[in-house]
Coordinates of C-alpha atoms and ligand atoms in Angstrom, one line a residue:
M476 CA 0.1 0.1 0.0
A477 CA 1.2 3.5 -0.7
Q478 CA 2.9 5.5 2.0
V479 CA 2.0 9.1 2.9
E480 CA 3.9 11.7 4.8
V481 CA 2.6 13.4 7.8
T482 CA 4.3 16.4 9.3
F483 CA 3.6 17.5 12.8
Q484 CA 4.0 21.2 13.9
P485 CA 5.3 22.8 15.9
D486 CA 7.7 19.9 16.6
G487 CA 8.6 19.6 12.8
K488 CA 8.6 15.8 13.2
R489 CA 7.8 13.8 10.1
T490 CA 6.6 10.3 9.7
R491 CA 5.3 8.1 6.9
V492 CA 2.4 5.8 7.3
E493 CA 0.3 3.7 5.0
E494 CA -2.5 5.4 3.1
G495 CA -5.6 5.2 5.2
S496 CA -4.0 5.2 8.5
T497 CA -5.3 7.5 11.3
L498 CA -3.5 10.5 12.4
L499 CA -3.2 8.7 15.8
E500 CA -1.3 6.0 14.2
A501 CA 1.2 8.6 12.7
V502 CA 1.4 10.3 16.1
K503 CA 2.5 7.1 17.6
L504 CA 5.1 6.4 14.9
A505 CA 6.5 9.8 15.0
G506 CA 6.6 9.8 19.0
V507 CA 4.6 13.2 19.0
D508 CA 3.3 14.4 22.4
L509 CA -0.6 14.1 22.2
T510 CA -3.1 13.3 24.9
T511 CA -5.0 10.2 24.0
I512 CA -6.9 9.2 27.3
C513 CA -9.5 6.9 25.7
G514 CA -7.0 5.2 23.4
G515 CA -8.8 6.3 20.1
K516 CA -12.3 5.2 20.9
G517 CA -13.6 8.7 20.2
K518 CA -14.7 9.2 23.8
C519 CA -12.2 11.7 25.5
C520 CA -12.1 14.3 22.7
K521 CA -8.5 14.9 24.0
C522 CA -6.7 14.0 20.8
K523 CA -7.5 17.4 19.0
V524 CA -5.3 18.4 16.3
V525 CA -5.6 21.0 13.5
I526 CA -5.1 20.3 9.9
E527 CA -3.0 23.1 8.6
E528 CA -2.1 22.1 5.1
Q529 CA -3.3 19.9 2.3
K530 CA -6.6 19.7 4.1
G531 CA -8.2 17.7 1.2
N532 CA -5.8 14.7 2.0
V533 CA -7.8 13.7 5.1
S534 CA -11.1 11.7 5.6
P535 CA -14.2 13.8 5.9
L536 CA -15.5 14.7 9.3
S537 CA -17.1 11.7 11.0
D538 CA -20.3 11.6 12.9
I539 CA -18.4 11.1 16.1
E540 CA -16.3 14.4 15.5
K541 CA -19.4 16.3 14.5
K542 CA -20.8 15.3 17.8
L543 CA -17.7 15.9 20.1
L544 CA -16.2 19.0 18.4
T545 CA -18.1 22.4 18.7
D546 CA -18.9 24.3 15.5
D547 CA -16.1 26.9 16.4
L548 CA -13.5 24.1 16.7
I549 CA -14.6 22.5 13.4
S550 CA -14.5 25.8 11.5
A551 CA -10.9 26.3 12.9
G552 CA -9.9 23.2 11.2
Y553 CA -9.8 20.9 14.5
R554 CA -10.1 17.2 14.0
L555 CA -9.8 14.2 16.4
A556 CA -6.5 12.3 15.5
C557 CA -8.1 9.0 16.2
F558 CA -10.9 9.6 13.7
T559 CA -9.0 11.1 10.9
A560 CA -7.5 9.0 8.2
V561 CA -4.9 10.5 5.8
Y562 CA -4.8 9.7 2.1
G563 CA -2.0 12.0 1.1
P564 CA 0.8 14.3 2.5
V565 CA -0.6 16.4 5.2
T566 CA 0.7 18.9 7.8
V567 CA -0.9 19.0 11.3
R568 CA -0.6 21.1 14.4
I569 CA -0.7 19.8 17.9
P570 CA -2.3 22.6 19.8
D571 CA -1.1 23.2 23.5
E572 CA -4.2 21.9 25.1
S573 CA -3.7 18.5 23.4
R574 CA -0.2 18.1 24.7
T575 CA 0.4 16.0 27.8
G576 CA 3.1 18.5 28.7
K577 CA 5.6 18.1 31.6
Q578 CA 3.9 15.7 33.9
R579 CA 4.0 16.1 37.6
L580 CA 5.8 12.9 38.7
Q581 CA 3.2 11.8 41.3
V582 CA 5.8 9.5 42.8
E583 CA 5.8 11.0 46.3
G584 CA 4.4 9.0 49.2
I585 CA 5.0 8.4 52.9
D586 CA 8.4 7.1 54.0
T587 CA 8.1 4.1 56.3
P588 CA 11.4 3.0 57.9
V589 CA 12.3 -0.6 57.4
I590 CA 15.3 -2.6 58.6
L591 CA 17.7 -2.7 55.6
D592 CA 18.2 -6.3 54.4
P593 CA 18.0 -6.5 50.7
A594 CA 17.7 -9.9 48.9
V595 CA 20.8 -9.1 46.9
S596 CA 24.1 -9.1 48.7
K597 CA 27.5 -8.5 47.1
C598 CA 30.6 -10.6 48.3
F599 CA 34.0 -9.8 47.6
L600 CA 36.3 -12.8 46.9
K601 CA 39.9 -13.4 46.8
M602 CA 40.9 -16.8 45.6
P603 CA 44.2 -18.6 44.9
A604 CA 44.8 -19.4 41.1
P605 CA 44.8 -23.1 40.1
T606 CA 48.1 -25.0 40.5
M607 CA 49.2 -28.6 39.5
D608 CA 48.3 -29.4 43.1
D609 CA 44.9 -27.7 43.1
I610 CA 42.8 -28.4 40.1
T611 CA 39.4 -27.4 41.6
S612 CA 37.0 -26.2 38.8
D613 CA 36.5 -22.5 38.5
V614 CA 32.9 -22.8 39.7
D615 CA 33.8 -24.9 42.8
R616 CA 36.6 -22.4 43.5
V617 CA 34.1 -19.6 43.5
L618 CA 31.4 -21.5 45.5
G619 CA 34.2 -22.5 48.0
A620 CA 35.3 -19.0 48.4
L621 CA 31.8 -17.8 49.0
E622 CA 31.3 -20.4 51.7
A623 CA 34.7 -19.9 53.3
Q624 CA 34.8 -16.1 53.2
H625 CA 31.1 -15.4 53.6
G626 CA 29.5 -18.4 55.1
L627 CA 27.3 -18.7 52.0
K628 CA 26.3 -22.5 51.2
N629 CA 24.6 -24.5 48.6
L630 CA 24.5 -21.5 46.3
K631 CA 23.7 -22.0 42.5
F632 CA 25.2 -20.3 39.5
T633 CA 22.9 -18.7 36.9
Y634 CA 23.8 -20.6 33.8
S635 CA 24.5 -17.5 31.7
V636 CA 27.3 -16.5 34.1
L637 CA 29.4 -19.6 33.3
P638 CA 30.4 -19.1 29.5
T639 CA 32.7 -16.1 30.3
L640 CA 33.5 -17.0 34.0
P641 CA 37.0 -18.5 33.3
I642 CA 38.2 -15.5 31.5
L643 CA 36.7 -13.1 34.0
L644 CA 38.5 -14.9 36.9
R645 CA 41.8 -14.8 35.4
E646 CA 41.7 -11.2 33.9
S647 CA 40.7 -9.9 37.5
N648 CA 43.6 -11.9 39.0
W649 CA 41.2 -13.9 41.0
E650 CA 39.7 -11.0 42.9
V651 CA 36.1 -10.7 41.9
T652 CA 32.7 -9.7 43.5
A653 CA 29.7 -11.9 43.5
A654 CA 26.2 -10.7 43.4
V655 CA 24.1 -13.2 45.2
W656 CA 20.3 -13.3 45.3
N657 CA 18.4 -14.5 48.4
N658 CA 21.4 -16.5 49.5
E659 CA 20.4 -18.9 47.0
R660 CA 21.7 -17.9 43.4
I661 CA 24.7 -16.3 41.9
I662 CA 23.4 -13.5 39.6
T663 CA 26.8 -12.3 38.4
I664 CA 30.4 -12.2 39.0
E665 CA 32.2 -8.9 38.5
K666 CA 35.9 -8.0 38.3
G667 CA 37.5 -6.6 41.3
R668 CA 35.8 -5.0 44.3
T669 CA 32.4 -3.5 43.4
L670 CA 30.6 -3.7 46.8
D671 CA 29.4 -0.1 46.6
R672 CA 27.5 -0.7 43.4
N673 CA 24.2 -2.4 44.4
F674 CA 21.0 -1.0 42.9
G675 CA 17.4 -2.0 42.7
Y676 CA 14.3 -1.0 40.8
A677 CA 10.8 -0.7 42.4
V678 CA 7.7 0.0 40.4
D679 CA 4.1 0.7 41.0
I680 CA 2.0 -0.4 37.9
G681 CA -1.2 1.7 38.1
T682 CA -4.0 1.4 35.6
T683 CA -3.3 4.9 34.5
K684 CA 0.2 5.8 35.6
L685 CA 3.5 4.0 36.3
A686 CA 5.9 5.1 39.0
G687 CA 9.5 4.0 39.1
Y688 CA 12.3 4.4 41.7
L689 CA 15.9 3.5 41.5
L690 CA 17.2 2.6 44.9
D691 CA 20.7 2.1 46.3
L692 CA 20.5 -1.3 48.1
N693 CA 23.4 -0.5 50.3
T694 CA 21.6 2.3 51.8
G695 CA 18.0 1.8 51.0
K696 CA 17.7 5.3 49.8
V697 CA 15.9 6.4 46.5
V698 CA 18.4 7.7 44.1
A699 CA 16.0 8.8 41.3
A700 CA 12.3 8.7 40.6
E701 CA 10.4 8.8 37.4
S702 CA 6.8 8.2 36.1
L703 CA 5.0 7.7 32.9
M704 CA 1.4 7.2 31.6
N705 CA 0.5 3.5 31.4
P706 CA 0.9 2.6 27.7
Q707 CA -2.0 0.0 27.9
I708 CA -4.5 2.8 28.1
P709 CA -5.0 2.7 24.3
F710 CA -6.2 -0.7 24.8
G711 CA -8.9 0.3 27.3
E712 CA -9.1 2.8 30.3
D713 CA -10.2 0.3 32.8
V714 CA -8.9 -3.0 33.8
I715 CA -12.0 -5.0 32.5
T716 CA -11.5 -3.7 28.9
R717 CA -7.8 -4.7 29.0
I718 CA -8.7 -8.1 30.4
S719 CA -11.1 -8.6 27.6
H720 CA -8.5 -7.5 25.1
A721 CA -5.9 -9.9 26.5
G722 CA -8.6 -12.6 26.4
K723 CA -8.9 -12.5 22.6
G724 CA -5.7 -14.5 22.4
L725 CA -2.1 -15.0 23.2
K726 CA -1.0 -12.3 20.6
E727 CA -3.1 -9.7 22.3
Q728 CA -1.9 -10.9 25.8
N729 CA 1.6 -10.6 24.8
E730 CA 1.0 -7.4 23.1
L731 CA -0.2 -5.8 26.5
Q732 CA 2.8 -7.4 28.3
Q733 CA 5.2 -6.0 25.8
V734 CA 3.9 -2.5 26.0
I735 CA 4.1 -2.4 29.7
V736 CA 7.5 -3.8 29.9
A737 CA 8.6 -1.4 27.3
S738 CA 7.4 1.6 29.4
L739 CA 8.9 0.2 32.6
N740 CA 12.3 -0.1 30.7
K741 CA 11.8 3.4 29.4
I742 CA 11.4 4.7 33.0
L743 CA 14.5 2.7 34.0
E744 CA 16.5 4.2 31.1
R745 CA 15.5 7.7 32.3
L746 CA 16.5 6.8 35.9
L747 CA 19.8 5.6 34.7
D748 CA 20.3 8.7 32.7
K749 CA 19.9 10.8 35.7
T750 CA 22.5 8.9 37.5
D751 CA 25.8 6.9 36.8
V752 CA 24.2 3.7 37.5
K753 CA 24.5 1.1 34.6
P754 CA 21.6 -1.4 34.0
E755 CA 23.8 -4.5 34.8
E756 CA 24.3 -2.8 38.3
V757 CA 20.5 -3.2 39.0
Y758 CA 20.2 -6.6 40.4
E759 CA 16.6 -6.8 41.5
M760 CA 13.3 -5.3 40.7
V761 CA 10.0 -5.3 42.8
A762 CA 6.7 -4.6 41.1
V763 CA 3.3 -4.0 42.5
G764 CA 0.0 -3.3 40.7
N765 CA -3.6 -4.3 41.0
T766 CA -4.3 -7.9 40.1
A767 CA -5.0 -7.2 36.3
M768 CA -1.8 -5.1 36.0
H769 CA 0.2 -7.7 37.9
H770 CA -1.0 -10.5 35.5
L771 CA -0.5 -8.5 32.4
F772 CA 3.0 -7.6 33.5
L773 CA 3.8 -11.3 34.2
N774 CA 2.1 -12.3 31.0
L775 CA -0.3 -14.5 32.9
C776 CA -3.7 -15.1 31.3
P777 CA -6.0 -12.7 33.1
T778 CA -9.2 -14.0 31.7
Y779 CA -10.6 -16.0 34.7
M780 CA -9.6 -13.3 37.2
G781 CA -12.2 -11.2 35.2
L782 CA -14.9 -13.8 35.5
A783 CA -16.9 -14.8 38.5
P784 CA -15.7 -16.0 41.0
Y785 CA -12.6 -13.9 39.9
P786 CA -9.7 -16.3 40.9
P787 CA -6.2 -14.9 40.3
V788 CA -3.8 -17.2 38.4
V789 CA -1.5 -16.9 41.5
K790 CA -1.6 -15.3 44.9
N791 CA 1.8 -15.7 46.4
G792 CA 4.6 -13.5 45.3
I793 CA 6.4 -14.6 42.1
N794 CA 10.2 -14.4 41.3
V795 CA 11.3 -14.5 37.8
E796 CA 14.6 -13.8 36.1
A797 CA 14.6 -10.4 34.3
K798 CA 15.6 -11.7 31.0
D799 CA 12.5 -14.1 31.0
I800 CA 10.1 -11.1 31.0
G801 CA 12.2 -8.5 29.0
M802 CA 13.2 -6.4 31.8
K803 CA 16.4 -4.5 31.1
I804 CA 18.0 -4.5 34.6
N805 CA 20.8 -7.1 34.9
P806 CA 19.4 -9.9 32.8
N807 CA 20.0 -12.5 35.5
G808 CA 18.6 -10.2 38.1
N809 CA 15.4 -11.2 40.0
V810 CA 12.0 -9.6 39.3
L811 CA 9.6 -10.0 42.2
A812 CA 5.8 -9.3 41.7
L813 CA 4.5 -8.9 45.3
P814 CA 1.5 -11.2 46.2
V815 CA -2.0 -10.3 45.5
I816 CA -5.2 -10.6 47.7
A817 CA -7.8 -11.6 45.2
G818 CA -8.9 -11.1 41.6
F819 CA -9.7 -7.4 42.2
V820 CA -7.5 -6.5 45.2
G821 CA -3.9 -6.7 44.2
A822 CA -0.4 -6.3 45.1
D823 CA -0.8 -2.5 45.3
S824 CA -3.2 -3.1 48.2
V825 CA -0.7 -5.3 49.9
S826 CA 1.9 -2.7 49.4
D827 CA -0.5 0.0 50.8
V828 CA -1.1 -2.1 53.9
L829 CA 2.7 -2.8 54.3
A830 CA 3.5 1.1 54.0
T831 CA 0.7 2.3 56.2
E832 CA 1.3 -0.5 58.7
I833 CA -2.3 -0.7 59.5
Y834 CA -1.6 -4.4 60.1
K835 CA 0.3 -3.4 63.2
K836 CA -2.0 -0.9 64.6
D837 CA -4.6 -1.1 67.4
E838 CA -6.7 1.7 66.0
L839 CA -9.1 0.8 63.2
T840 CA -7.9 2.4 60.0
L841 CA -9.4 2.9 56.6
T842 CA -7.1 3.3 53.6
I843 CA -8.5 4.4 50.3
D844 CA -6.1 4.1 47.3
V845 CA -7.9 6.4 44.8
G846 CA -7.4 5.8 41.2
T847 CA -9.1 4.4 38.0
N848 CA -9.6 1.4 40.0
T849 CA -9.9 2.2 43.8
E850 CA -8.7 -0.2 46.4
I851 CA -10.1 0.0 49.9
I852 CA -8.6 -1.7 53.0
M853 CA -10.0 -1.3 56.5
G854 CA -8.8 -3.0 59.7
N855 CA -6.1 -3.1 62.3
K856 CA -3.8 -5.8 63.8
K857 CA -6.7 -8.2 64.6
W858 CA -8.6 -8.2 61.2
M859 CA -8.6 -6.6 57.8
V860 CA -11.1 -6.6 55.0
G861 CA -10.6 -5.2 51.6
C862 CA -12.4 -4.4 48.3
S863 CA -12.0 -2.7 45.0
C864 CA -14.3 -0.4 43.1
A865 CA -14.4 0.7 39.4
S866 CA -14.2 4.5 40.2
G867 CA -13.3 5.3 36.6
P868 CA -10.7 7.7 35.4
A869 CA -12.6 11.0 36.2
F870 CA -10.1 11.8 38.9
E871 CA -7.3 11.3 36.4
G872 CA -8.7 14.0 34.2
A873 CA -10.5 11.7 31.7
H874 CA -14.2 12.1 30.9
I875 CA -14.1 15.7 32.2
S876 CA -14.5 18.2 29.4
N877 CA -11.6 20.3 30.4
G878 CA -9.9 17.6 32.4
M879 CA -6.2 16.9 32.1
R880 CA -3.4 15.1 33.8
A881 CA -1.2 16.8 36.4
A882 CA 1.1 18.7 34.1
T883 CA 2.2 22.2 33.8
G884 CA -0.6 24.6 33.6
A885 CA -3.1 22.1 35.1
I886 CA -5.6 23.8 37.7
E887 CA -4.8 21.9 40.8
K888 CA -6.6 23.9 43.5
V889 CA -9.9 25.9 43.4
K890 CA -11.7 28.2 45.8
I891 CA -15.0 29.7 45.0
D892 CA -16.2 32.8 47.0
P893 CA -19.4 31.7 48.5
V894 CA -20.8 35.3 48.2
T895 CA -19.4 36.7 45.0
L896 CA -18.9 33.2 43.3
D897 CA -15.5 34.5 42.2
V898 CA -12.9 31.7 41.5
T899 CA -9.5 31.6 42.5
Y900 CA -7.3 28.8 41.5
K901 CA -3.7 27.6 41.4
T902 CA -2.0 26.0 38.5
I903 CA 0.9 23.6 38.4
D904 CA 4.2 25.7 37.9
N905 CA 2.0 28.8 38.1
A906 CA 1.7 28.6 34.2
K907 CA -1.3 29.7 32.2
A908 CA -4.3 27.5 32.9
C909 CA -4.7 24.6 30.3
G910 CA -7.2 22.3 32.0
I911 CA -8.3 20.8 35.4
C912 CA -6.4 17.9 37.1
G913 CA -7.4 15.4 39.9
S914 CA -7.1 17.4 43.1
A915 CA -9.1 20.4 41.5
I916 CA -11.6 17.8 40.2
V917 CA -12.4 16.9 43.9
D918 CA -12.4 20.6 44.9
I919 CA -14.8 22.0 42.2
P920 CA -18.1 20.1 43.3
A921 CA -17.2 20.8 46.9
E922 CA -16.7 24.6 46.2
L923 CA -19.7 24.8 44.0
L924 CA -21.9 23.0 46.7
K925 CA -20.7 25.5 49.5
A926 CA -21.2 28.3 47.1
G927 CA -24.8 27.3 46.4
A928 CA -24.1 27.0 42.7
I929 CA -25.2 23.3 42.7
G930 CA -27.5 21.5 45.1
V931 CA -27.2 18.2 46.6
S932 CA -28.2 16.4 43.5
G933 CA -25.2 18.1 41.7
M934 CA -27.6 20.1 39.5
F935 CA -26.6 23.8 38.8
N936 CA -28.8 26.3 40.5
K937 CA -30.0 28.1 37.3
A938 CA -31.4 31.0 39.3
L939 CA -28.0 32.3 40.1
N940 CA -27.0 35.7 38.8
T941 CA -23.5 35.3 37.6
P942 CA -21.9 35.3 34.2
R943 CA -19.9 32.3 35.2
L944 CA -23.1 30.0 35.0
R945 CA -24.3 29.8 31.5
H946 CA -25.7 27.4 29.0
G947 CA -22.9 26.4 26.8
G948 CA -25.0 25.2 23.9
D949 CA -25.3 21.5 24.8
M950 CA -25.7 21.9 28.6
W951 CA -25.1 24.1 31.6
E952 CA -21.6 24.9 32.6
F953 CA -19.7 27.0 35.1
V954 CA -16.6 29.0 34.0
I955 CA -13.5 28.2 36.3
A956 CA -11.0 30.3 34.2
W957 CA -11.9 32.9 31.6
K958 CA -10.4 32.6 28.2
D959 CA -7.9 35.5 28.8
E960 CA -6.4 33.5 31.7
T961 CA -5.9 30.3 29.7
A962 CA -3.3 28.8 27.3
S963 CA -5.7 28.0 24.7
G964 CA -7.6 31.3 24.7
K965 CA -10.8 29.4 25.5
D966 CA -12.8 29.4 28.7
I967 CA -12.2 26.4 31.1
V968 CA -15.4 25.1 32.3
V969 CA -16.9 22.4 34.3
T970 CA -20.2 21.1 32.8
Q971 CA -23.2 19.4 34.3
K972 CA -22.1 16.1 32.6
D973 CA -18.6 16.6 34.2
L974 CA -20.2 16.8 37.6
G975 CA -22.1 13.7 36.9
E976 CA -19.0 12.0 36.2
I977 CA -17.3 13.1 39.4
Q978 CA -20.4 12.0 41.4
L979 CA -20.4 8.5 39.8
A980 CA -16.6 8.1 40.7
K981 CA -16.9 9.3 44.3
A982 CA -20.2 7.3 44.7
A983 CA -18.3 4.1 43.8
I984 CA -15.7 4.8 46.3
Y985 CA -18.2 5.7 49.1
A986 CA -20.3 2.5 48.3
G987 CA -17.1 0.4 48.6
V988 CA -16.3 1.9 52.1
A989 CA -19.9 1.4 53.2
A990 CA -19.8 -2.2 52.2
L991 CA -16.7 -2.7 54.3
L992 CA -18.3 -1.0 57.3
E993 CA -21.3 -3.3 56.8
E994 CA -19.2 -6.4 56.6
A995 CA -17.4 -5.5 59.7
K996 CA -20.6 -4.4 61.5
I997 CA -19.1 -1.1 62.6
T998 CA -19.9 2.5 62.1
N999 CA -18.2 5.7 61.1
A1000 CA -17.5 6.4 64.8
D1001 CA -15.3 3.3 65.1
I1002 CA -12.9 4.4 62.4
K1003 CA -10.0 6.1 64.1
K1004 CA -7.9 7.0 61.1
V1005 CA -8.6 7.6 57.3
L1006 CA -5.6 7.5 54.9
I1007 CA -6.1 8.8 51.3
A1008 CA -3.6 7.2 49.1
G1009 CA -3.0 7.2 45.4
A1010 CA -0.7 8.8 43.0
F1011 CA -2.4 12.2 43.1
G1012 CA -3.5 11.5 46.7
F1013 CA -0.8 13.9 47.9
Y1014 CA -2.6 16.8 46.4
I1015 CA -6.2 15.9 47.3
D1016 CA -7.8 18.4 49.8
P1017 CA -9.3 15.8 52.4
A1018 CA -11.9 18.5 53.3
S1019 CA -13.1 18.7 49.7
A1020 CA -13.1 15.0 49.4
R1021 CA -15.3 14.7 52.5
T1022 CA -17.6 17.4 51.5
I1023 CA -18.4 15.6 48.3
G1024 CA -19.0 12.5 50.2
M1025 CA -16.0 10.4 48.9
Y1026 CA -15.7 8.9 52.3
P1027 CA -17.9 8.8 55.5
E1028 CA -18.1 11.9 57.6
I1029 CA -15.1 11.4 60.0
P1030 CA -13.6 14.2 61.7
I1031 CA -11.0 15.9 59.5
S1032 CA -8.3 15.6 62.2
K1033 CA -8.4 11.9 61.6
V1034 CA -7.7 12.0 57.9
S1035 CA -4.3 12.1 56.3
V1036 CA -3.0 11.9 52.8
V1037 CA -0.3 9.4 52.1
G1038 CA 0.4 9.7 48.5
N1039 CA 1.6 6.9 46.4
S1040 CA 1.8 4.4 49.3
A1041 CA 1.8 1.4 47.0
G1042 CA 5.1 2.8 45.6
T1043 CA 6.4 3.1 49.2
G1044 CA 5.5 -0.5 49.8
A1045 CA 7.3 -1.7 46.7
R1046 CA 10.5 0.2 47.8
M1047 CA 10.2 -1.3 51.4
A1048 CA 10.0 -4.8 49.9
L1049 CA 12.9 -4.1 47.6
V1050 CA 15.2 -3.4 50.5
S1051 CA 13.8 -5.7 53.1
R1052 CA 13.3 -9.5 53.0
E1053 CA 11.3 -9.2 56.1
A1054 CA 8.9 -6.8 54.4
R1055 CA 8.4 -9.5 51.8
Q1056 CA 7.4 -12.1 54.4
T1057 CA 5.0 -9.4 55.8
C1058 CA 3.6 -8.9 52.4
E1059 CA 2.7 -12.6 52.0
Q1060 CA 1.1 -12.5 55.5
I1061 CA -1.1 -9.6 54.5
S1062 CA -2.1 -11.2 51.4
R1063 CA -3.4 -14.1 53.4
D1064 CA -4.8 -11.9 56.2
V1065 CA -7.0 -9.4 54.2
K1066 CA -10.5 -10.8 53.8
Y1067 CA -11.7 -9.9 50.3
I1068 CA -15.2 -8.6 50.1
E1069 CA -17.0 -9.0 46.8
L1070 CA -19.2 -5.9 46.3
A1071 CA -21.5 -7.6 43.8
K1072 CA -22.6 -10.0 46.6
N1073 CA -23.8 -7.2 48.8
P1074 CA -27.6 -6.7 48.2
R1075 CA -27.6 -3.1 49.6
F1076 CA -24.6 -2.0 47.3
Q1077 CA -26.8 -0.5 44.5
S1078 CA -28.8 1.5 46.8
V1079 CA -25.9 2.8 48.8
Y1080 CA -24.2 3.7 45.5
M1081 CA -27.4 5.6 44.2
N1082 CA -27.5 7.4 47.5
A1083 CA -23.9 8.3 47.3
Y1084 CA -24.4 9.9 44.0
F1085 CA -25.7 13.0 45.9
L1086 CA -23.6 15.6 47.4
P1087 CA -22.5 14.5 50.0
N1088 CA -25.0 11.8 50.1
A1089 CA -28.9 11.3 50.2
E1090 CA -28.7 10.0 53.6
L1091 CA -27.9 13.6 55.0
S1092 CA -28.5 12.5 58.5
K1093 CA -25.2 10.7 58.3
W1094 CA -23.5 14.1 57.3
P1095 CA -24.2 16.4 60.3
E1096 CA -21.1 18.6 60.2
T1097 CA -21.4 19.0 56.3
C1098 CA -25.0 20.0 56.7
E1099 CA -24.1 22.4 59.5
L1100 CA -21.4 24.1 57.3
L1101 CA -23.7 24.3 54.4
K1102 CA -26.5 26.0 56.7
M1103 CA -23.8 28.4 58.1
L1104 CA -23.1 29.4 54.4
G1105 CA -26.8 29.9 53.9
R1106 CA -27.4 26.8 52.0
Y1107 CA -30.3 24.6 53.1
P1108 CA -29.7 21.2 51.6
E1109 CA -32.9 19.8 50.1
L1110 CA -33.4 16.2 51.5
P1111 CA -33.9 13.9 48.7
P1112 CA -35.6 10.7 50.0
P1113 CA -32.7 8.2 50.5
I1114 CA -33.1 4.9 48.7
M1115 CA -33.2 2.0 51.3
Ligands
FES1768 S1 -11.1 10.8 21.2 FE1 -9.3 10.4 20.2 S2 -8.0 9.5 21.8 FE2 -10.0 9.9 22.8

């Protein structure tokens, strides 16, 4: 088939694609920065591009584009990259608002101390050379030295160390350093004394984001951290869609594994670029993620964990050699995927529990790891229960008309004056506003509610006299930033539909929490601590989250944000073998609660759609606050 050239401006990047390919395919080939949250399904409307030259060489406007793009955008030449096919050379501009921009790393999390005891130890060996009286084999000489000089017995060599071992021993004059994994296996033998070079890689594989940390295993300290978007998003935003894609066949399952491994390798490459560490000096990797991400990373068939009764392929932690799954740390290095709890409560939850230490506490603690898939664990040292809920990607900026990821220019904090309805906001890096990211997506409904701009149903109060509230053509919307304040020169708004998306997301989380309370037969008053975790959890205002009813009304003094605690747990397991044992115990101890089995789940979920909740009697402080502000929440009849 004929090839056509696509040029991207302002980058000036060019690529050639087969005639009939979409612009999104060209974007991927050219490696151009473009937001594609829904992965080309025509749902997110984030992949907007402008056809600048040779406009006749692209497919006519599709029905989906006509629906998603406004008339103004269409007349300005805007198209959706995923729905525009190219039939001849074309020049395309990527507007600022469609760029992912410099992402905030979102790798921060609590620091929980742990006793340093990594699985990889390095041992310096000094050996005599063979003589006519000592013809011990090279392997036995090394094994003997490890036993005599370091007390390590019954070790095994990784086969691929053997081919070059004789040369290496002689070139190094019989002075070498062995890297040993778990007192079991020799990963590598290096020339001379390299004891100070011992590194590990910890990763948190989120449904939407990946976070990676390079650690010095001699000190347990983080040397560098990086993050990237999960490259599986084009295959589906949520875990169910990805499980069903992988279920089409081995080719698709491999494809999902390969893209995730490629991105984890890319993060590693960036970490190594920031430091003087070489890939072969990274001897171990620890990975956490929800069970679907865990299975897809390990290339385990996820089909049956996605079908009732949702059994995972494996529950215990798994150790594999890096070369077996394509990770570009030392090829003989170990990759440990931490244990999972159940089909929908994964190694990230185990990691959350490890990092927050709720398994040690007397006080009853509720941990909510907010993400596209939200995991909730509640308990203390006597018992723990956990569940997971599909909260969707609204808090990641998807399905929100002006939503974006936490990158430069994203509005991250919003305040609305309850009297004047004036909006003040803060953007990341104090740049011109480009869109709204997760923390502000939580603030906005809370602030609108307190300002009386919306009622408990989330519907706009159309009687308000402010230019910020208007009918935007399709639906009512509220202006957060006026066009002269924004990078695109267009108003940034929150629409009635956006509010509905946020309400659905927070309702799913609340209903999950309520199901755990019911299972444990306890009330809000029994909860002594709430920990809000998640990649963007560091930036959430707990008061806003409580006002919208994301979690039960618990005194704010008992609520803390802990950031990416799954990443913290992965780092702890990387540097401590005891922490790994604890993870295995946590995986056995947390009782998984299947929400679908709870007959009240639907009604609780529907009540939780309201702001803060249809059962207002359970929200006395919020009602009091609203009354103080002159708002008298209408009481919708709760669904029982
Ligand atoms: S609409 Fe094109 S990537 Fe979402």
